[in-house]
PDB file of N, CA and C in Angstrom:
ATOM      1  N   UNK A   1      11.771 -36.492 -38.680  1.00 47.00           N
ATOM      2  CA  UNK A   1      10.938 -35.809 -37.719  1.00 47.00           C
ATOM      3  C   UNK A   1      10.405 -34.527 -38.356  1.00 47.00           C
ATOM      4  N   UNK A   2       9.116 -34.304 -38.220  1.00 53.00           N
ATOM      5  CA  UNK A   2       8.494 -33.136 -38.836  1.00 53.00           C
ATOM      6  C   UNK A   2       8.814 -31.883 -38.033  1.00 53.00           C
ATOM      7  N   UNK A   3       9.044 -30.821 -38.737  1.00 55.00           N
ATOM      8  CA  UNK A   3       9.309 -29.552 -38.073  1.00 55.00           C
ATOM      9  C   UNK A   3       7.990 -28.837 -37.804  1.00 55.00           C
ATOM     10  N   UNK A   4       7.952 -28.154 -36.704  1.00 54.00           N
ATOM     11  CA  UNK A   4       6.766 -27.371 -36.369  1.00 54.00           C
ATOM     12  C   UNK A   4       6.880 -26.019 -37.047  1.00 54.00           C
ATOM     13  N   UNK A   5       5.908 -25.717 -37.885  1.00 59.00           N
ATOM     14  CA  UNK A   5       5.915 -24.428 -38.572  1.00 59.00           C
ATOM     15  C   UNK A   5       5.141 -23.423 -37.732  1.00 59.00           C
ATOM     16  N   UNK A   6       5.708 -22.280 -37.596  1.00 61.00           N
ATOM     17  CA  UNK A   6       5.022 -21.217 -36.860  1.00 61.00           C
ATOM     18  C   UNK A   6       3.798 -20.788 -37.659  1.00 61.00           C
ATOM     19  N   UNK A   7       2.677 -20.838 -37.024  1.00 63.00           N
ATOM     20  CA  UNK A   7       1.433 -20.452 -37.686  1.00 63.00           C
ATOM     21  C   UNK A   7       0.616 -19.635 -36.690  1.00 63.00           C
ATOM     22  N   UNK A   8       0.255 -18.475 -37.099  1.00 64.00           N
ATOM     23  CA  UNK A   8      -0.458 -17.603 -36.173  1.00 64.00           C
ATOM     24  C   UNK A   8      -1.831 -18.172 -35.827  1.00 64.00           C
ATOM     25  N   UNK A   9      -2.461 -18.901 -36.764  1.00 64.00           N
ATOM     26  CA  UNK A   9      -3.771 -19.494 -36.477  1.00 64.00           C
ATOM     27  C   UNK A   9      -3.646 -20.627 -35.456  1.00 64.00           C
ATOM     28  N   UNK A  10      -2.584 -21.407 -35.585  1.00 66.00           N
ATOM     29  CA  UNK A  10      -2.368 -22.483 -34.617  1.00 66.00           C
ATOM     30  C   UNK A  10      -2.119 -21.900 -33.232  1.00 66.00           C
ATOM     31  N   UNK A  11      -1.340 -20.820 -33.166  1.00 72.00           N
ATOM     32  CA  UNK A  11      -1.082 -20.178 -31.881  1.00 72.00           C
ATOM     33  C   UNK A  11      -2.374 -19.651 -31.268  1.00 72.00           C
ATOM     34  N   UNK A  12      -3.215 -19.064 -32.108  1.00 72.00           N
ATOM     35  CA  UNK A  12      -4.468 -18.511 -31.596  1.00 72.00           C
ATOM     36  C   UNK A  12      -5.396 -19.627 -31.115  1.00 72.00           C
ATOM     37  N   UNK A  13      -5.444 -20.740 -31.850  1.00 74.00           N
ATOM     38  CA  UNK A  13      -6.272 -21.869 -31.409  1.00 74.00           C
ATOM     39  C   UNK A  13      -5.771 -22.406 -30.069  1.00 74.00           C
ATOM     40  N   UNK A  14      -4.445 -22.493 -29.931  1.00 75.00           N
ATOM     41  CA  UNK A  14      -3.870 -22.964 -28.672  1.00 75.00           C
ATOM     42  C   UNK A  14      -4.218 -22.012 -27.531  1.00 75.00           C
ATOM     43  N   UNK A  15      -4.077 -20.709 -27.756  1.00 74.00           N
ATOM     44  CA  UNK A  15      -4.391 -19.737 -26.712  1.00 74.00           C
ATOM     45  C   UNK A  15      -5.858 -19.803 -26.311  1.00 74.00           C
ATOM     46  N   UNK A  16      -6.742 -19.976 -27.278  1.00 74.00           N
ATOM     47  CA  UNK A  16      -8.171 -20.075 -26.960  1.00 74.00           C
ATOM     48  C   UNK A  16      -8.464 -21.330 -26.151  1.00 74.00           C
ATOM     49  N   UNK A  17      -7.807 -22.440 -26.505  1.00 73.00           N
ATOM     50  CA  UNK A  17      -8.025 -23.685 -25.779  1.00 73.00           C
ATOM     51  C   UNK A  17      -7.508 -23.568 -24.347  1.00 73.00           C
ATOM     52  N   UNK A  18      -6.352 -22.953 -24.168  1.00 71.00           N
ATOM     53  CA  UNK A  18      -5.789 -22.773 -22.831  1.00 71.00           C
ATOM     54  C   UNK A  18      -6.673 -21.843 -22.014  1.00 71.00           C
ATOM     55  N   UNK A  19      -7.203 -20.797 -22.641  1.00 68.00           N
ATOM     56  CA  UNK A  19      -8.053 -19.843 -21.933  1.00 68.00           C
ATOM     57  C   UNK A  19      -9.314 -20.527 -21.405  1.00 68.00           C
ATOM     58  N   UNK A  20      -9.855 -21.500 -22.160  1.00 64.00           N
ATOM     59  CA  UNK A  20     -11.038 -22.217 -21.702  1.00 64.00           C
ATOM     60  C   UNK A  20     -10.749 -22.974 -20.411  1.00 64.00           C
ATOM     61  N   UNK A  21      -9.560 -23.568 -20.320  1.00 66.00           N
ATOM     62  CA  UNK A  21      -9.206 -24.322 -19.119  1.00 66.00           C
ATOM     63  C   UNK A  21      -8.827 -23.400 -17.967  1.00 66.00           C
ATOM     64  N   UNK A  22      -8.261 -22.248 -18.270  1.00 69.00           N
ATOM     65  CA  UNK A  22      -7.849 -21.318 -17.225  1.00 69.00           C
ATOM     66  C   UNK A  22      -9.021 -20.568 -16.608  1.00 69.00           C
ATOM     67  N   UNK A  23     -10.134 -20.496 -17.305  1.00 69.00           N
ATOM     68  CA  UNK A  23     -11.288 -19.752 -16.813  1.00 69.00           C
ATOM     69  C   UNK A  23     -12.449 -20.715 -16.552  1.00 69.00           C
ATOM     70  N   UNK A  24     -12.481 -21.360 -15.382  1.00 68.00           N
ATOM     71  CA  UNK A  24     -13.573 -22.280 -15.083  1.00 68.00           C
ATOM     72  C   UNK A  24     -14.892 -21.525 -14.939  1.00 68.00           C
ATOM     73  N   UNK A  25     -15.998 -22.230 -15.058  1.00 73.00           N
ATOM     74  CA  UNK A  25     -17.294 -21.557 -14.937  1.00 73.00           C
ATOM     75  C   UNK A  25     -17.479 -20.985 -13.533  1.00 73.00           C
ATOM     76  N   UNK A  26     -18.283 -19.940 -13.405  1.00 81.00           N
ATOM     77  CA  UNK A  26     -18.506 -19.344 -12.082  1.00 81.00           C
ATOM     78  C   UNK A  26     -19.221 -20.324 -11.147  1.00 81.00           C
ATOM     79  N   UNK A  27     -18.883 -20.258  -9.880  1.00 85.00           N
ATOM     80  CA  UNK A  27     -19.443 -21.162  -8.880  1.00 85.00           C
ATOM     81  C   UNK A  27     -20.059 -20.323  -7.769  1.00 85.00           C
ATOM     82  N   UNK A  28     -21.209 -20.746  -7.292  1.00 92.00           N
ATOM     83  CA  UNK A  28     -21.826 -20.082  -6.145  1.00 92.00           C
ATOM     84  C   UNK A  28     -21.069 -20.541  -4.900  1.00 92.00           C
ATOM     85  N   UNK A  29     -20.257 -19.659  -4.350  1.00 93.00           N
ATOM     86  CA  UNK A  29     -19.371 -20.013  -3.242  1.00 93.00           C
ATOM     87  C   UNK A  29     -20.153 -20.476  -2.018  1.00 93.00           C
ATOM     88  N   UNK A  30     -21.245 -19.809  -1.723  1.00 95.00           N
ATOM     89  CA  UNK A  30     -22.033 -20.159  -0.533  1.00 95.00           C
ATOM     90  C   UNK A  30     -22.583 -21.580  -0.639  1.00 95.00           C
ATOM     91  N   UNK A  31     -23.181 -21.907  -1.780  1.00 95.00           N
ATOM     92  CA  UNK A  31     -23.728 -23.253  -1.965  1.00 95.00           C
ATOM     93  C   UNK A  31     -22.630 -24.305  -1.920  1.00 95.00           C
ATOM     94  N   UNK A  32     -21.502 -23.992  -2.522  1.00 95.00           N
ATOM     95  CA  UNK A  32     -20.387 -24.932  -2.538  1.00 95.00           C
ATOM     96  C   UNK A  32     -19.879 -25.218  -1.128  1.00 95.00           C
ATOM     97  N   UNK A  33     -19.693 -24.167  -0.340  1.00 96.00           N
ATOM     98  CA  UNK A  33     -19.191 -24.347   1.029  1.00 96.00           C
ATOM     99  C   UNK A  33     -20.180 -25.155   1.859  1.00 96.00           C
ATOM    100  N   UNK A  34     -21.465 -24.817   1.771  1.00 96.00           N
ATOM    101  CA  UNK A  34     -22.458 -25.518   2.586  1.00 96.00           C
ATOM    102  C   UNK A  34     -22.614 -26.977   2.158  1.00 96.00           C
ATOM    103  N   UNK A  35     -22.532 -27.239   0.860  1.00 96.00           N
ATOM    104  CA  UNK A  35     -22.628 -28.619   0.381  1.00 96.00           C
ATOM    105  C   UNK A  35     -21.427 -29.442   0.857  1.00 96.00           C
ATOM    106  N   UNK A  36     -20.237 -28.864   0.753  1.00 96.00           N
ATOM    107  CA  UNK A  36     -19.044 -29.582   1.195  1.00 96.00           C
ATOM    108  C   UNK A  36     -19.053 -29.756   2.714  1.00 96.00           C
ATOM    109  N   UNK A  37     -19.627 -28.818   3.432  1.00 96.00           N
ATOM    110  CA  UNK A  37     -19.717 -28.941   4.892  1.00 96.00           C
ATOM    111  C   UNK A  37     -20.611 -30.110   5.263  1.00 96.00           C
ATOM    112  N   UNK A  38     -21.692 -30.315   4.500  1.00 95.00           N
ATOM    113  CA  UNK A  38     -22.561 -31.466   4.759  1.00 95.00           C
ATOM    114  C   UNK A  38     -21.817 -32.770   4.481  1.00 95.00           C
ATOM    115  N   UNK A  39     -21.027 -32.785   3.414  1.00 96.00           N
ATOM    116  CA  UNK A  39     -20.286 -33.996   3.056  1.00 96.00           C
ATOM    117  C   UNK A  39     -19.219 -34.307   4.108  1.00 96.00           C
ATOM    118  N   UNK A  40     -18.513 -33.276   4.549  1.00 96.00           N
ATOM    119  CA  UNK A  40     -17.427 -33.453   5.514  1.00 96.00           C
ATOM    120  C   UNK A  40     -17.856 -33.001   6.908  1.00 96.00           C
ATOM    121  N   UNK A  41     -19.012 -33.445   7.333  1.00 95.00           N
ATOM    122  CA  UNK A  41     -19.548 -33.044   8.639  1.00 95.00           C
ATOM    123  C   UNK A  41     -18.717 -33.598   9.790  1.00 95.00           C
ATOM    124  N   UNK A  42     -17.960 -34.651   9.546  1.00 96.00           N
ATOM    125  CA  UNK A  42     -17.163 -35.248  10.620  1.00 96.00           C
ATOM    126  C   UNK A  42     -15.947 -34.395  10.989  1.00 96.00           C
ATOM    127  N   UNK A  43     -15.541 -33.485  10.097  1.00 96.00           N
ATOM    128  CA  UNK A  43     -14.396 -32.613  10.398  1.00 96.00           C
ATOM    129  C   UNK A  43     -14.814 -31.530  11.383  1.00 96.00           C
ATOM    130  N   UNK A  44     -13.896 -31.158  12.247  1.00 97.00           N
ATOM    131  CA  UNK A  44     -14.132 -30.014  13.131  1.00 97.00           C
ATOM    132  C   UNK A  44     -14.212 -28.756  12.280  1.00 97.00           C
ATOM    133  N   UNK A  45     -14.835 -27.717  12.826  1.00 96.00           N
ATOM    134  CA  UNK A  45     -15.080 -26.482  12.056  1.00 96.00           C
ATOM    135  C   UNK A  45     -13.790 -25.868  11.528  1.00 96.00           C
ATOM    136  N   UNK A  46     -12.802 -25.683  12.383  1.00 97.00           N
ATOM    137  CA  UNK A  46     -11.556 -25.040  11.951  1.00 97.00           C
ATOM    138  C   UNK A  46     -10.772 -25.922  10.986  1.00 97.00           C
ATOM    139  N   UNK A  47     -10.843 -27.235  11.180  1.00 97.00           N
ATOM    140  CA  UNK A  47     -10.170 -28.144  10.248  1.00 97.00           C
ATOM    141  C   UNK A  47     -10.825 -28.054   8.874  1.00 97.00           C
ATOM    142  N   UNK A  48     -12.163 -27.954   8.860  1.00 97.00           N
ATOM    143  CA  UNK A  48     -12.868 -27.820   7.588  1.00 97.00           C
ATOM    144  C   UNK A  48     -12.525 -26.496   6.914  1.00 97.00           C
ATOM    145  N   UNK A  49     -12.500 -25.408   7.686  1.00 97.00           N
ATOM    146  CA  UNK A  49     -12.179 -24.088   7.124  1.00 97.00           C
ATOM    147  C   UNK A  49     -10.796 -24.116   6.492  1.00 97.00           C
ATOM    148  N   UNK A  50      -9.838 -24.667   7.196  1.00 97.00           N
ATOM    149  CA  UNK A  50      -8.468 -24.743   6.685  1.00 97.00           C
ATOM    150  C   UNK A  50      -8.407 -25.606   5.432  1.00 97.00           C
ATOM    151  N   UNK A  51      -9.055 -26.769   5.468  1.00 96.00           N
ATOM    152  CA  UNK A  51      -9.047 -27.681   4.326  1.00 96.00           C
ATOM    153  C   UNK A  51      -9.696 -27.033   3.105  1.00 96.00           C
ATOM    154  N   UNK A  52     -10.879 -26.445   3.296  1.00 96.00           N
ATOM    155  CA  UNK A  52     -11.595 -25.850   2.167  1.00 96.00           C
ATOM    156  C   UNK A  52     -10.813 -24.681   1.576  1.00 96.00           C
ATOM    157  N   UNK A  53     -10.249 -23.836   2.430  1.00 95.00           N
ATOM    158  CA  UNK A  53      -9.494 -22.673   1.957  1.00 95.00           C
ATOM    159  C   UNK A  53      -8.276 -23.106   1.145  1.00 95.00           C
ATOM    160  N   UNK A  54      -7.576 -24.130   1.601  1.00 95.00           N
ATOM    161  CA  UNK A  54      -6.409 -24.617   0.860  1.00 95.00           C
ATOM    162  C   UNK A  54      -6.806 -25.335  -0.420  1.00 95.00           C
ATOM    163  N   UNK A  55      -7.870 -26.114  -0.362  1.00 94.00           N
ATOM    164  CA  UNK A  55      -8.283 -26.923  -1.520  1.00 94.00           C
ATOM    165  C   UNK A  55      -8.811 -26.055  -2.653  1.00 94.00           C
ATOM    166  N   UNK A  56      -9.628 -25.064  -2.325  1.00 90.00           N
ATOM    167  CA  UNK A  56     -10.294 -24.263  -3.351  1.00 90.00           C
ATOM    168  C   UNK A  56      -9.748 -22.846  -3.466  1.00 90.00           C
ATOM    169  N   UNK A  57      -8.661 -22.553  -2.789  1.00 91.00           N
ATOM    170  CA  UNK A  57      -7.959 -21.266  -2.903  1.00 91.00           C
ATOM    171  C   UNK A  57      -8.876 -20.073  -2.635  1.00 91.00           C
ATOM    172  N   UNK A  58      -9.576 -20.131  -1.516  1.00 93.00           N
ATOM    173  CA  UNK A  58     -10.393 -19.004  -1.070  1.00 93.00           C
ATOM    174  C   UNK A  58      -9.876 -18.557   0.295  1.00 93.00           C
ATOM    175  N   UNK A  59     -10.284 -17.388   0.717  1.00 95.00           N
ATOM    176  CA  UNK A  59      -9.835 -16.865   2.007  1.00 95.00           C
ATOM    177  C   UNK A  59     -10.558 -17.595   3.138  1.00 95.00           C
ATOM    178  N   UNK A  60      -9.841 -17.972   4.183  1.00 97.00           N
ATOM    179  CA  UNK A  60     -10.490 -18.650   5.318  1.00 97.00           C
ATOM    180  C   UNK A  60     -11.594 -17.809   5.955  1.00 97.00           C
ATOM    181  N   UNK A  61     -11.412 -16.484   5.980  1.00 97.00           N
ATOM    182  CA  UNK A  61     -12.459 -15.646   6.586  1.00 97.00           C
ATOM    183  C   UNK A  61     -13.753 -15.685   5.775  1.00 97.00           C
ATOM    184  N   UNK A  62     -13.665 -15.890   4.454  1.00 96.00           N
ATOM    185  CA  UNK A  62     -14.879 -16.027   3.647  1.00 96.00           C
ATOM    186  C   UNK A  62     -15.621 -17.315   4.004  1.00 96.00           C
ATOM    187  N   UNK A  63     -14.871 -18.382   4.214  1.00 96.00           N
ATOM    188  CA  UNK A  63     -15.489 -19.658   4.591  1.00 96.00           C
ATOM    189  C   UNK A  63     -16.138 -19.524   5.967  1.00 96.00           C
ATOM    190  N   UNK A  64     -15.428 -18.913   6.912  1.00 97.00           N
ATOM    191  CA  UNK A  64     -15.994 -18.708   8.253  1.00 97.00           C
ATOM    192  C   UNK A  64     -17.257 -17.861   8.200  1.00 97.00           C
ATOM    193  N   UNK A  65     -17.242 -16.805   7.380  1.00 97.00           N
ATOM    194  CA  UNK A  65     -18.399 -15.912   7.267  1.00 97.00           C
ATOM    195  C   UNK A  65     -19.624 -16.673   6.762  1.00 97.00           C
ATOM    196  N   UNK A  66     -19.437 -17.510   5.745  1.00 96.00           N
ATOM    197  CA  UNK A  66     -20.559 -18.284   5.195  1.00 96.00           C
ATOM    198  C   UNK A  66     -21.087 -19.264   6.240  1.00 96.00           C
ATOM    199  N   UNK A  67     -20.188 -19.930   6.952  1.00 96.00           N
ATOM    200  CA  UNK A  67     -20.628 -20.878   7.978  1.00 96.00           C
ATOM    201  C   UNK A  67     -21.354 -20.168   9.119  1.00 96.00           C
ATOM    202  N   UNK A  68     -20.871 -18.990   9.509  1.00 96.00           N
ATOM    203  CA  UNK A  68     -21.543 -18.219  10.563  1.00 96.00           C
ATOM    204  C   UNK A  68     -22.931 -17.773  10.124  1.00 96.00           C
ATOM    205  N   UNK A  69     -23.055 -17.311   8.889  1.00 96.00           N
ATOM    206  CA  UNK A  69     -24.359 -16.887   8.376  1.00 96.00           C
ATOM    207  C   UNK A  69     -25.329 -18.061   8.323  1.00 96.00           C
ATOM    208  N   UNK A  70     -24.844 -19.226   7.936  1.00 95.00           N
ATOM    209  CA  UNK A  70     -25.709 -20.408   7.873  1.00 95.00           C
ATOM    210  C   UNK A  70     -26.149 -20.825   9.276  1.00 95.00           C
ATOM    211  N   UNK A  71     -25.247 -20.705  10.251  1.00 93.00           N
ATOM    212  CA  UNK A  71     -25.592 -21.058  11.628  1.00 93.00           C
ATOM    213  C   UNK A  71     -26.636 -20.097  12.178  1.00 93.00           C
ATOM    214  N   UNK A  72     -26.512 -18.798  11.873  1.00 93.00           N
ATOM    215  CA  UNK A  72     -27.486 -17.808  12.349  1.00 93.00           C
ATOM    216  C   UNK A  72     -28.850 -18.003  11.690  1.00 93.00           C
ATOM    217  N   UNK A  73     -28.856 -18.413  10.434  1.00 90.00           N
ATOM    218  CA  UNK A  73     -30.117 -18.612   9.718  1.00 90.00           C
ATOM    219  C   UNK A  73     -30.843 -19.863  10.206  1.00 90.00           C
ATOM    220  N   UNK A  74     -30.083 -20.869  10.655  1.00 84.00           N
ATOM    221  CA  UNK A  74     -30.670 -22.126  11.143  1.00 84.00           C
ATOM    222  C   UNK A  74     -30.228 -22.368  12.584  1.00 84.00           C
ATOM    223  N   UNK A  75     -30.914 -21.757  13.538  1.00 72.00           N
ATOM    224  CA  UNK A  75     -30.482 -21.911  14.950  1.00 72.00           C
ATOM    225  C   UNK A  75     -30.710 -23.304  15.493  1.00 72.00           C
TER     226      UNK A  75
END
């Protein structure tokens, strides 16, 4: 069995690769919420807020705020 040799370059390559996965690209939260709301239109409002907040790790009040703003913009 081959031994793993400590190599600072290998460690740095690993850290860079992990950092790429840990830092996903920025997402427009408003567009994401409204798009998912269209997809899951059959869910009740509070059920959707709870589901989205748990699934995407955002605050429920942020989801409610976006939905309220969209409702006011489109009466």
